[in-house]
Short mmCIF file of C-alpha atoms in Angstrom, two decimals:
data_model
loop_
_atom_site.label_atom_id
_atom_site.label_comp_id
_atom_site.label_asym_id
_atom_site.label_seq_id
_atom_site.Cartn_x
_atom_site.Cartn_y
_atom_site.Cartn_z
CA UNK A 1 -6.24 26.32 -3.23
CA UNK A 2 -5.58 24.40 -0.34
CA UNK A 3 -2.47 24.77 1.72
CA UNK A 4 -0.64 23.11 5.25
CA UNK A 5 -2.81 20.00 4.90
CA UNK A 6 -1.94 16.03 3.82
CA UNK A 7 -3.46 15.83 0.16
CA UNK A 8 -4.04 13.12 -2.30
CA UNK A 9 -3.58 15.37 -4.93
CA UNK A 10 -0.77 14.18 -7.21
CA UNK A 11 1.48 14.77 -10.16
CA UNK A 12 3.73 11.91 -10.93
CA UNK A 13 7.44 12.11 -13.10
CA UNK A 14 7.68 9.35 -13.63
CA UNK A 15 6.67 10.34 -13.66
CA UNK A 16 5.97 9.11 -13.47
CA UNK A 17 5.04 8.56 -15.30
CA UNK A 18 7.37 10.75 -14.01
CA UNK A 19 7.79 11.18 -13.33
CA UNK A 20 10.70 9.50 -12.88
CA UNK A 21 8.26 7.25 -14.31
CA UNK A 22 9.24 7.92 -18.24
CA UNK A 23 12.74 8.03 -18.40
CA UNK A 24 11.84 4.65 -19.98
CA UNK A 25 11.94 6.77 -23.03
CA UNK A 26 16.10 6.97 -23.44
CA UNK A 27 15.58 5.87 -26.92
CA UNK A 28 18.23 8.08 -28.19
CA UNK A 29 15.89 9.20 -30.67
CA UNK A 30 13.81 12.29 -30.90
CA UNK A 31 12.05 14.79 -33.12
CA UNK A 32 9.65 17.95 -33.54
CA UNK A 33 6.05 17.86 -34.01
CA UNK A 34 3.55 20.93 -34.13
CA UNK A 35 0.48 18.84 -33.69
CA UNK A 36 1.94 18.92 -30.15
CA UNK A 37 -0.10 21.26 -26.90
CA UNK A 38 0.43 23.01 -23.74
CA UNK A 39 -1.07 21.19 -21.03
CA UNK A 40 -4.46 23.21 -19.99
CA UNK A 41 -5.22 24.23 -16.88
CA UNK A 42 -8.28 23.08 -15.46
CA UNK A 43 -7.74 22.92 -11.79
CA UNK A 44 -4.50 24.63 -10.36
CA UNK A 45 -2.40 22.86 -8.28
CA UNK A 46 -1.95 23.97 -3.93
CA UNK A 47 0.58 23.43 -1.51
CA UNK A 48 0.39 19.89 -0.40
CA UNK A 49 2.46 17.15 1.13
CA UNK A 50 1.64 13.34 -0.63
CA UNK A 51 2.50 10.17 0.15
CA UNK A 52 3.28 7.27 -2.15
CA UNK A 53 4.71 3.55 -2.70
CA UNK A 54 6.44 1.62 -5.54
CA UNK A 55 5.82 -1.60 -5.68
CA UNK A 56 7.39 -4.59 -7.66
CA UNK A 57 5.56 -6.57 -10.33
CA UNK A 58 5.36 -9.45 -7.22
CA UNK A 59 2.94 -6.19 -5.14
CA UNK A 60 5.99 -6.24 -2.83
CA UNK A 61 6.96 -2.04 -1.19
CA UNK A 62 10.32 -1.53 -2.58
CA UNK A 63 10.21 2.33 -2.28
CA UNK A 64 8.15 4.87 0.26
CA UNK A 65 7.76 8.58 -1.81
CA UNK A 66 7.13 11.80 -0.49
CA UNK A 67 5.64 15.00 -2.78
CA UNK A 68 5.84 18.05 -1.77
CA UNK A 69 4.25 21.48 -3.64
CA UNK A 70 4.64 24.98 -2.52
CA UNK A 71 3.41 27.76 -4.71
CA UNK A 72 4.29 31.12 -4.88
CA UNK A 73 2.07 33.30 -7.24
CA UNK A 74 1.26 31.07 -10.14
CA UNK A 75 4.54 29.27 -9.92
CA UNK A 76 4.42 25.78 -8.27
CA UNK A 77 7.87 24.04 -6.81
CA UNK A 78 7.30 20.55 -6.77
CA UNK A 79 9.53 17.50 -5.42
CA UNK A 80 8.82 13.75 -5.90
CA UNK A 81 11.29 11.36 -4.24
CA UNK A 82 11.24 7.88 -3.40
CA UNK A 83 13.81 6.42 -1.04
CA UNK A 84 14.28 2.69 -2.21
CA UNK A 85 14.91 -0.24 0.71
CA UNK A 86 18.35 -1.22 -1.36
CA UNK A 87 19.23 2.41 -0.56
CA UNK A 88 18.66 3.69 -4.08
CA UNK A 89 17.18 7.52 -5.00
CA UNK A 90 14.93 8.78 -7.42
CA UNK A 91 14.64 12.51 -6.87
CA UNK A 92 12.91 14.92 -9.24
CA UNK A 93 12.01 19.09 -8.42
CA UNK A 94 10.22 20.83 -11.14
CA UNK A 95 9.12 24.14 -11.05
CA UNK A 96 6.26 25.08 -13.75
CA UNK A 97 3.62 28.19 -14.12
CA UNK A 98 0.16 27.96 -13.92
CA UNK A 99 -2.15 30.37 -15.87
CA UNK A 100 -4.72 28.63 -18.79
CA UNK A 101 -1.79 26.30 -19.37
CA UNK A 102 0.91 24.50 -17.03
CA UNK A 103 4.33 25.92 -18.53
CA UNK A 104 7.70 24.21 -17.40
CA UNK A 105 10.03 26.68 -16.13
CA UNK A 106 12.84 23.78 -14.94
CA UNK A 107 12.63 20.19 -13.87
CA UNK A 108 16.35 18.15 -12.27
CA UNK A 109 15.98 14.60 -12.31
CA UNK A 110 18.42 12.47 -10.42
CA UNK A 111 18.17 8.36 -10.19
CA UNK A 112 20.87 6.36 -8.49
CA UNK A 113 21.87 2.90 -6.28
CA UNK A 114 21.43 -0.19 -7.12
CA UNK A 115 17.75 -0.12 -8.51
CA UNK A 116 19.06 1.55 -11.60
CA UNK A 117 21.45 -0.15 -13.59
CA UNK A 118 22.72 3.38 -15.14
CA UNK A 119 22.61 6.39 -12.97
CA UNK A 120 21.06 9.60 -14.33
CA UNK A 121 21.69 13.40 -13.31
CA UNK A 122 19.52 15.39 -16.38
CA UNK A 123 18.67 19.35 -15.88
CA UNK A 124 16.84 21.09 -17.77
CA UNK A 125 16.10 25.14 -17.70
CA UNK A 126 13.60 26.44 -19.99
CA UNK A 127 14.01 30.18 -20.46
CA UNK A 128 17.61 29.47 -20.97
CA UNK A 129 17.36 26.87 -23.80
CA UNK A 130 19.76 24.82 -21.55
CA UNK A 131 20.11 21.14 -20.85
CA UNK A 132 22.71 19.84 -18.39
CA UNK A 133 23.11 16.05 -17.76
CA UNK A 134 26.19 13.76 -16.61
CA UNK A 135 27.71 10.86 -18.70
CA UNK A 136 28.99 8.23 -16.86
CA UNK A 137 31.71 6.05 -18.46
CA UNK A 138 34.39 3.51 -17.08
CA UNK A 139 34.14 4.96 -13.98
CA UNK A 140 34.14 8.85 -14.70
CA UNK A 141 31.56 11.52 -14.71
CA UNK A 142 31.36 13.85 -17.26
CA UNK A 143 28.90 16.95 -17.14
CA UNK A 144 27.95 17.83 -20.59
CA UNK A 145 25.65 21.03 -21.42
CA UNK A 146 24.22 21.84 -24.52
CA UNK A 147 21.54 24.79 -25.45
CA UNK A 148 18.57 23.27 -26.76
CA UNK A 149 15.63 24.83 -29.01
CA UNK A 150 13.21 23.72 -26.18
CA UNK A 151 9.41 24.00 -26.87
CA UNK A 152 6.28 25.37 -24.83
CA UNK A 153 4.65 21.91 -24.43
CA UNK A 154 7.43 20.42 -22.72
CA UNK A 155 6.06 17.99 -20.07
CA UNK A 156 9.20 16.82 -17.79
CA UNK A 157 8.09 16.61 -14.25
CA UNK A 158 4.38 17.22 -14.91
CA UNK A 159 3.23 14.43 -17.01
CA UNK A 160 0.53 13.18 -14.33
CA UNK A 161 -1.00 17.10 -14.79
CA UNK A 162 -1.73 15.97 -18.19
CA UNK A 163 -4.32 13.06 -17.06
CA UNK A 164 -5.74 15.42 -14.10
CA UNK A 165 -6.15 18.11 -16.36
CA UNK A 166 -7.48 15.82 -19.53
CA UNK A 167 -10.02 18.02 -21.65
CA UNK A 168 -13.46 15.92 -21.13
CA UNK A 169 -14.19 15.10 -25.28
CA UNK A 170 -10.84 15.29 -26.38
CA UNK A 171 -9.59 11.64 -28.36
CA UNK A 172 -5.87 11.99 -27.58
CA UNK A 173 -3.31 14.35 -26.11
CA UNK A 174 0.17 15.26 -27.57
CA UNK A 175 3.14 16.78 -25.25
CA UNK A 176 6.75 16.90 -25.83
CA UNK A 177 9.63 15.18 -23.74
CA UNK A 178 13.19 15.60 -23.10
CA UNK A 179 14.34 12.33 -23.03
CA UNK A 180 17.89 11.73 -20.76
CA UNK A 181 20.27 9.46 -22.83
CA UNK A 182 24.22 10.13 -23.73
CA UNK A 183 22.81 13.25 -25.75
CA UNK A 184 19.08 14.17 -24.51
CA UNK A 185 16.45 14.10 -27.22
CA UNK A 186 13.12 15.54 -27.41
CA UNK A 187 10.33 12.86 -27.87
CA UNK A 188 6.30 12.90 -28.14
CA UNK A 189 3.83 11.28 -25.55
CA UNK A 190 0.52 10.41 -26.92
CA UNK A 191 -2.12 10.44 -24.80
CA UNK A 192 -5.43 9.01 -24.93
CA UNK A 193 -8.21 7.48 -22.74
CA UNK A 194 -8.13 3.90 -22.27
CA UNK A 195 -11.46 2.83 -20.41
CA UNK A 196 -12.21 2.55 -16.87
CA UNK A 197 -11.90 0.64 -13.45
CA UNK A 198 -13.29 0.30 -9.81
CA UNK A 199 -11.25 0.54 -6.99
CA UNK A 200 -12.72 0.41 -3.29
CA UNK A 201 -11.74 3.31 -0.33
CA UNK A 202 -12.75 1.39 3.27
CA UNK A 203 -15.19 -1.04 1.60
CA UNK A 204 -16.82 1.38 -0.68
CA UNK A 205 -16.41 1.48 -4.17
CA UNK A 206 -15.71 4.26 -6.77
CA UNK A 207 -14.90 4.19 -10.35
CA UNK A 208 -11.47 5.39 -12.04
CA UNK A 209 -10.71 6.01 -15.50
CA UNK A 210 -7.75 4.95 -17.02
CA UNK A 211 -4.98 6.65 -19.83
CA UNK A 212 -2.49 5.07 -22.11
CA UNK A 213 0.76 6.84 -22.28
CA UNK A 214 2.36 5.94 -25.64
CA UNK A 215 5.89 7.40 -27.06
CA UNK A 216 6.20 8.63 -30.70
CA UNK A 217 9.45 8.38 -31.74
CA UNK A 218 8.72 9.36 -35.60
CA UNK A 219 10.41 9.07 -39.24
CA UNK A 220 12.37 6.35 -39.31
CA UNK A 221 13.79 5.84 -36.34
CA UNK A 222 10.05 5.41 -35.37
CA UNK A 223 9.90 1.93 -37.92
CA UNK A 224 13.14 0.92 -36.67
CA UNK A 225 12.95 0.98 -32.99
CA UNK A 226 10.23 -1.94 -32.59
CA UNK A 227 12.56 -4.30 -34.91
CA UNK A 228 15.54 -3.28 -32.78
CA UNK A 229 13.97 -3.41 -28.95
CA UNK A 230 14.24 0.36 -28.75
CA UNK A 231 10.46 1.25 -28.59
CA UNK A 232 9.18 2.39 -24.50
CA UNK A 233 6.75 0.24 -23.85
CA UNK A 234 3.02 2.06 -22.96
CA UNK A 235 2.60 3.30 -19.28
CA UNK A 236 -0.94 3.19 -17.36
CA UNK A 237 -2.28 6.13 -15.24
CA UNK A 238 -5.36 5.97 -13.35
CA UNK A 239 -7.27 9.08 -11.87
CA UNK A 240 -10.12 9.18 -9.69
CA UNK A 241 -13.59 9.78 -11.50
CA UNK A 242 -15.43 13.52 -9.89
CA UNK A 243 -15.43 16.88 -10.10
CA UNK A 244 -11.44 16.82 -9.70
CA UNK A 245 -9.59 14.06 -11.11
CA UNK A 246 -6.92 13.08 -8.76
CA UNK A 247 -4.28 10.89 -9.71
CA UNK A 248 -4.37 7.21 -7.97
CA UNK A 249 -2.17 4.69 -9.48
CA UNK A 250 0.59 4.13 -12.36
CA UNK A 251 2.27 0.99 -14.00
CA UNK A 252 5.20 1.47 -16.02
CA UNK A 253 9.30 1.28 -16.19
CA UNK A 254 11.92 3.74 -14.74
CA UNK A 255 14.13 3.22 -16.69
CA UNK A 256 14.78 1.71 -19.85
CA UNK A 257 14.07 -2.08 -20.30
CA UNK A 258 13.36 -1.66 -16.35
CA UNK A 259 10.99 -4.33 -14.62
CA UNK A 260 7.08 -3.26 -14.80
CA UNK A 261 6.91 -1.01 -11.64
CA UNK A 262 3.71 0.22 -10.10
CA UNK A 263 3.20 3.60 -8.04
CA UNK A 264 0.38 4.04 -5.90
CA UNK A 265 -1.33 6.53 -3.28
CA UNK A 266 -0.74 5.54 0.45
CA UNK A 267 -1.68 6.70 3.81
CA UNK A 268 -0.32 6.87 7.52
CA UNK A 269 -1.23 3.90 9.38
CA UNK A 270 -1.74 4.49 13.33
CA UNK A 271 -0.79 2.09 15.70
CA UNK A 272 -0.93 2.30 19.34
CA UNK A 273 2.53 2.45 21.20
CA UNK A 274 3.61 -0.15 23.56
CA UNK A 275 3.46 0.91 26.73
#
């Protein structure tokens, strides 16, 4: 476990694909499934400080992102947020345990400014069965709280953990969502491989492999939603290829009907000062 040092060691939330990254799922639908799993653990996550970039559909910076994970025990705190250049937040802490599977203990998501057309405030504590988000109507703000039969494989917050942590012959993953809307539903992410790709670090090149992120609404509201414009479109994750699959870029909307952002890993760049 590594601690006190710059990593390149990432979980998303979108997010993005989460981090932050799938609130593109406000569908307003939801439903159980058992076929659903806990995310495994195959390599636990250390304290670490990250550094990312959004970038618009055009490849132009339009948000600089800081992680940050400190552990204590087998519980990980972990805080994505990207400060926008119109001013805008997107600000998610989730706090999870990490034994043979990554359990969510409690993931607050806040987006706001003008990069998001409707502003979001969604909490969610596991133990408790409680789910705390704001409504925002002609002007006012409204907290709402409801208690919520939440289950095990609920992925808010970790969702890039699921494509680090990807069993090696497995066809598909399955992991439940809380989806924030005017009433929070919970939602499916299917997850499978999708093929691979070569990217180059200082002229040199490696090889990535690449996931397709795919929400299943279900029932009927599953049919429907494609006729009616209601269905997320797919997000791409890529993760270095090795011994420990490290997250490395993701392509996907914020929020729903959003533009086609895409999130990547970034480093410092030195310069000397002007003397």
């Amino acid at each position: 476990m590594r601690s006190n040092i710059i990593s390149v060691r990432h979980r998303l939330s979108p997010g993005l694909l989460s981090a932050a990254v799938l609130l593109v799922l406000f569908t307003g639908f939801g439903f159980h499934d058992a076929s659903a799993e806990p995310i495994p653990v195959k390599q636990k996550q250390g304290a670490m400080h990250g550094f990312l970039v959004l970038k618009s559909s055009e490849g132009k910076v339009i948000a600089v992102g800081d992680e940050v994970n400190t552990v204590g025990g087998n519980q990980v705190r972990s805080r994505l947020i990207f400060h926008f250049r119109d001013g805008s937040i997107d600000d998610e802490i989730s706090v999870f345990r990490q034994g043979t599977v990554f359990q969510l203990v409690s993931d607050h998501h806040i987006q706001k400014g003008p990069s998001f057309p409707e502003p979001l405030d969604l909490a969610v504590n596991v133990p408790a069965g409680k789910v705390t988000w704001h409504e925002y109507k002609d002007g006012h703000d409204e907290t709402k709280t409801e208690h919520m039969d939440l289950p095990g494989d609920l992925a808010n917050g970790m969702t890039s953990l699921i494509v680090e942590n990807f069993p090696p012959k497995a066809a598909e993953m399955k992991v439940s969502y809380l989806a924030g809307s005017s009433k929070p539903r919970i939602v499916k992410l299917l997850v499978k491989p999708d093929g691979e790709d070569s990217f180059q670090v200082a002229g040199v090149s490696r090889r990535s492999n690449r996931f397709n992120i795919h929400t299943e609404i279900g029932g009927v509201a599953g049919v429907i939603a494609p006729m009616i414009g209601k269905q997320p479109s797919d997000i791409k994750v890529w993760v270095v290829q090795g011994e420990i699959p490290v997250f490395l870029r993701m392509e996907g909307a914020l929020y729903p009907k959003g533009p086609i952002w895409t999130m990547e890993l970034t480093s410092p760049v030195w310069y000397e000062e002007v003397k």
